[in-house]
Short mmCIF file of C-alpha atoms in Angstrom, two decimals:
data_model
loop_
_atom_site.label_atom_id
_atom_site.label_comp_id
_atom_site.label_asym_id
_atom_site.label_seq_id
_atom_site.Cartn_x
_atom_site.Cartn_y
_atom_site.Cartn_z
CA UNK O 55 13.34 92.27 169.19
CA UNK O 56 16.26 93.71 171.13
CA UNK O 57 15.25 91.66 174.12
CA UNK O 58 17.62 88.98 175.37
CA UNK O 59 16.54 85.38 175.69
CA UNK O 60 18.18 83.22 178.35
CA UNK O 61 18.96 79.57 178.05
CA UNK O 62 18.35 77.29 179.87
CA UNK O 63 15.12 78.34 181.59
CA UNK O 64 16.11 76.34 184.65
CA UNK O 65 19.36 74.82 185.88
CA UNK O 66 19.98 72.59 188.89
CA UNK O 67 23.52 71.78 190.05
CA UNK O 68 25.42 70.62 193.12
CA UNK O 69 27.37 72.96 195.32
CA UNK O 70 30.92 73.39 194.02
CA UNK O 71 29.97 72.88 190.37
CA UNK O 72 30.09 75.60 187.75
CA UNK O 73 26.91 77.12 186.29
CA UNK O 74 26.69 78.52 182.78
CA UNK O 75 23.80 80.59 181.46
CA UNK O 76 23.45 81.93 177.95
CA UNK O 77 21.74 84.98 176.49
CA UNK O 78 20.94 85.67 172.85
CA UNK O 79 19.60 88.87 171.33
CA UNK O 80 18.72 90.22 167.90
CA UNK O 81 19.81 93.85 167.48
CA UNK O 82 22.98 95.88 167.96
CA UNK O 83 23.43 96.99 171.53
CA UNK O 84 25.41 99.51 173.58
CA UNK O 85 25.99 97.14 176.46
CA UNK O 86 24.68 93.96 178.04
CA UNK O 87 24.14 93.47 181.74
CA UNK O 88 23.46 90.54 184.05
CA UNK O 89 21.26 90.76 187.13
CA UNK O 90 20.30 88.44 189.94
CA UNK O 91 16.95 88.24 191.70
CA UNK O 92 16.28 86.41 194.92
CA UNK O 93 12.70 85.31 195.45
CA UNK O 94 10.42 88.23 196.30
CA UNK O 95 13.16 90.84 196.01
CA UNK O 96 14.31 93.46 193.54
CA UNK O 97 17.03 92.80 191.00
CA UNK O 98 20.69 93.28 191.85
CA UNK O 99 23.26 94.24 189.25
CA UNK O 100 26.08 91.73 188.73
CA UNK O 101 28.15 92.87 185.79
CA UNK O 102 28.06 95.12 182.70
CA UNK O 103 29.91 94.38 179.48
CA UNK O 104 30.15 96.97 176.72
CA UNK O 105 29.75 96.16 173.05
CA UNK O 106 33.49 96.63 172.43
CA UNK O 107 34.46 94.22 175.22
CA UNK O 108 34.72 90.45 174.89
CA UNK O 109 35.15 89.23 178.46
CA UNK O 110 34.83 90.54 182.01
CA UNK O 111 35.42 89.03 185.41
CA UNK O 112 34.07 89.87 188.82
CA UNK O 113 34.91 87.51 191.66
CA UNK O 114 33.44 84.10 190.76
CA UNK O 115 31.61 85.56 187.77
CA UNK O 116 32.85 85.53 184.19
CA UNK O 117 30.89 87.12 181.37
CA UNK O 118 31.63 86.84 177.66
CA UNK O 119 30.11 88.76 174.78
CA UNK O 120 30.18 87.75 171.13
CA UNK O 121 28.62 90.55 169.10
CA UNK O 122 29.01 88.64 165.83
CA UNK O 123 26.76 85.88 167.22
CA UNK O 124 24.71 88.32 169.30
CA UNK O 125 25.18 86.20 172.38
CA UNK O 126 26.56 86.38 175.91
CA UNK O 127 27.27 83.87 178.62
CA UNK O 128 27.48 84.10 182.40
CA UNK O 129 29.66 81.59 184.21
CA UNK O 130 29.46 81.20 187.98
CA UNK O 131 32.36 79.13 189.27
CA UNK O 132 32.40 77.03 192.44
CA UNK O 133 28.71 77.64 193.06
CA UNK O 134 27.24 77.89 196.54
CA UNK O 135 23.74 77.27 197.88
CA UNK O 136 23.46 81.05 198.33
CA UNK O 137 23.76 81.46 194.54
CA UNK O 138 20.26 80.00 194.20
CA UNK O 139 18.29 82.74 192.43
CA UNK O 140 16.99 83.83 189.05
CA UNK O 141 19.49 85.38 186.67
CA UNK O 142 18.54 87.84 183.93
CA UNK O 143 20.40 89.33 181.03
CA UNK O 144 19.45 92.81 179.86
CA UNK O 145 20.33 94.48 176.58
CA UNK O 146 20.76 98.23 176.33
CA UNK O 147 20.20 100.51 173.37
CA UNK O 148 20.43 104.10 174.56
CA UNK O 149 17.90 104.57 177.36
CA UNK O 150 15.97 101.42 176.51
CA UNK O 151 16.93 98.38 178.59
CA UNK O 152 15.10 95.11 177.94
CA UNK O 153 15.24 91.96 180.04
CA UNK O 154 14.89 88.33 179.11
CA UNK O 155 12.70 85.84 180.96
CA UNK O 156 15.59 84.63 183.10
CA UNK O 157 17.29 81.40 184.16
CA UNK O 158 16.25 79.88 187.46
CA UNK O 159 19.39 78.47 189.12
CA UNK O 160 19.13 76.00 192.00
CA UNK O 161 22.31 75.02 193.80
CA UNK O 162 21.88 71.98 196.02
CA UNK O 163 23.98 71.70 199.19
CA UNK R 140 21.45 106.10 201.91
CA UNK R 141 17.97 104.77 201.08
CA UNK R 142 18.58 104.10 197.36
CA UNK R 143 15.33 103.54 195.42
CA UNK R 144 12.14 103.63 197.47
CA UNK R 145 8.80 102.41 196.16
CA UNK R 146 5.41 102.85 197.78
CA UNK R 147 3.08 101.16 198.39
CA UNK R 148 4.49 97.63 198.66
CA UNK R 149 1.05 96.07 198.21
CA UNK R 150 -2.18 97.41 196.70
CA UNK R 151 -5.53 95.94 195.73
CA UNK R 152 -7.68 97.86 193.27
CA UNK R 153 -11.04 97.36 191.65
CA UNK R 154 -11.35 97.51 187.89
CA UNK R 155 -11.62 101.12 186.74
CA UNK R 156 -9.99 102.68 189.79
CA UNK R 157 -6.95 104.89 189.43
CA UNK R 158 -3.81 105.00 191.50
CA UNK R 159 -0.23 106.18 191.53
CA UNK R 160 2.81 104.10 192.37
CA UNK R 161 5.47 106.30 193.89
CA UNK R 162 9.19 106.01 193.25
CA UNK R 163 11.93 108.14 194.76
CA UNK R 164 15.71 107.89 194.60
CA UNK R 165 18.30 109.79 196.59
CA UNK R 166 21.35 109.06 194.46
CA UNK R 167 20.95 112.03 192.09
CA UNK R 168 20.48 109.64 189.17
CA UNK R 169 19.44 111.11 185.84
CA UNK R 170 17.85 107.93 184.53
CA UNK R 171 14.74 106.30 186.00
CA UNK R 172 12.47 103.59 184.69
CA UNK R 173 9.45 101.44 185.48
CA UNK R 174 9.12 97.72 184.76
CA UNK R 175 6.43 95.16 185.34
CA UNK R 176 7.24 91.55 186.09
CA UNK R 177 4.83 88.76 185.31
CA UNK R 178 5.44 85.05 185.90
CA UNK R 179 7.58 83.48 183.19
CA UNK R 180 7.93 86.74 181.26
CA UNK R 181 10.84 88.49 182.91
CA UNK R 182 10.68 92.28 183.23
CA UNK R 183 9.02 94.46 180.63
CA UNK R 184 9.86 98.14 180.31
CA UNK R 185 6.86 100.46 180.71
CA UNK R 186 8.31 103.98 180.63
CA UNK R 187 11.67 105.57 181.25
CA UNK R 188 13.14 109.02 181.78
CA UNK R 189 16.64 110.29 181.04
CA UNK R 190 16.20 113.45 183.11
CA UNK R 191 13.71 115.87 184.63
CA UNK R 192 11.07 116.84 182.08
CA UNK R 193 11.97 114.02 179.66
CA UNK R 194 10.08 110.73 179.42
CA UNK R 195 9.78 108.04 176.79
CA UNK R 196 7.77 104.90 176.20
CA UNK R 197 9.09 101.41 176.63
CA UNK R 198 7.76 98.06 175.51
CA UNK R 199 4.35 98.10 177.25
CA UNK R 200 3.27 101.73 177.87
CA UNK R 201 -0.48 101.44 177.25
CA UNK R 202 -2.60 102.13 180.33
CA UNK R 203 0.20 103.90 182.17
CA UNK R 204 1.26 107.54 182.50
CA UNK R 205 4.46 109.01 183.89
CA UNK R 206 5.95 112.43 184.51
CA UNK R 207 9.34 113.59 185.80
CA UNK R 208 9.13 116.99 187.42
CA UNK R 209 12.15 116.46 189.68
CA UNK R 210 15.33 114.39 189.50
CA UNK R 211 14.30 112.42 192.59
CA UNK R 212 10.75 111.32 191.77
CA UNK R 213 9.21 109.26 188.97
CA UNK R 214 5.58 108.31 189.72
CA UNK R 215 3.67 105.77 187.62
CA UNK R 216 -0.05 106.41 187.17
CA UNK R 217 -2.70 103.87 186.30
CA UNK R 218 -5.66 105.89 185.02
CA UNK R 219 -8.26 103.09 184.85
CA UNK R 220 -6.97 99.84 186.30
CA UNK R 221 -7.65 96.57 184.47
CA UNK R 222 -7.11 92.96 185.66
CA UNK R 223 -4.35 92.64 183.02
CA UNK R 224 -2.37 95.17 185.06
CA UNK R 225 -2.10 92.77 187.97
CA UNK R 226 1.66 92.42 188.34
CA UNK R 227 4.73 93.29 190.37
CA UNK R 228 6.08 96.71 189.46
CA UNK R 229 9.71 97.70 189.84
CA UNK R 230 11.21 101.14 189.70
CA UNK R 231 14.90 101.51 188.89
CA UNK R 232 17.43 104.29 188.50
CA UNK R 233 20.87 104.74 187.02
CA UNK R 234 23.60 107.31 186.74
CA UNK R 235 23.66 107.56 182.97
CA UNK R 236 26.09 110.08 181.53
CA UNK R 237 27.07 108.58 178.18
CA UNK R 238 23.63 108.09 176.70
CA UNK R 239 23.51 104.35 177.27
CA UNK R 240 22.03 103.37 180.60
CA UNK R 241 24.42 101.70 182.97
CA UNK R 242 23.94 99.75 186.18
CA UNK R 243 20.35 99.89 187.38
CA UNK R 244 19.48 100.15 191.06
CA UNK R 245 16.10 98.59 191.77
CA UNK R 246 13.47 99.20 194.37
CA UNK R 247 11.93 96.29 196.25
CA UNK R 248 8.79 96.24 194.11
CA UNK R 249 5.10 97.05 194.42
CA UNK R 250 2.66 94.15 194.14
CA UNK R 251 -0.60 95.26 192.52
CA UNK R 252 -3.76 93.18 192.26
CA UNK R 253 -6.68 94.41 190.18
CA UNK R 254 -9.99 92.65 190.84
#
């Protein structure tokens, strides 16, 4: 399946710590994206990394992509309580975008 | 700028009833899609469209119909609702020019319960 699978399913850390989430997939992709979802809300786009890119940064976010291992990671540095949410990776092949089951991140004050 | 608007936000149906979930975007996006989200399963793609008059099936299309007569609107039709279609439905759109969909903008979701 093209669909990404996140690891871990749940992560609990203290404010100020870094949070790392991983995503693995099985087929060649055009790009991979990370999204955030607060409880009861729609998803919000965080970052997109193309298949020919290896690393991207956006503020406190750092995303890596290893196409040889078919995996990606999302690093959130200096986490805040407001970062508490579910995080999803999504793999794109043409017009078909598939999401994984997500990582539930809890940041304790 | 309203973005992606979904209606209704909540709906309760009886088994066998039909209904349409509405989705409209005002960003002139070519690409639109529908997902359902069930607990512990992430989002699953139902149908998508890369432009007016063009639709394609996603991962879980059975029981759902779509059409795209305008750039702005992408309604999702349930012809004969079943309890297995109880879920939260999300519509999303993207400005996709290169053939690979880019950043998706999501609506706030429609929570459907089928009794």
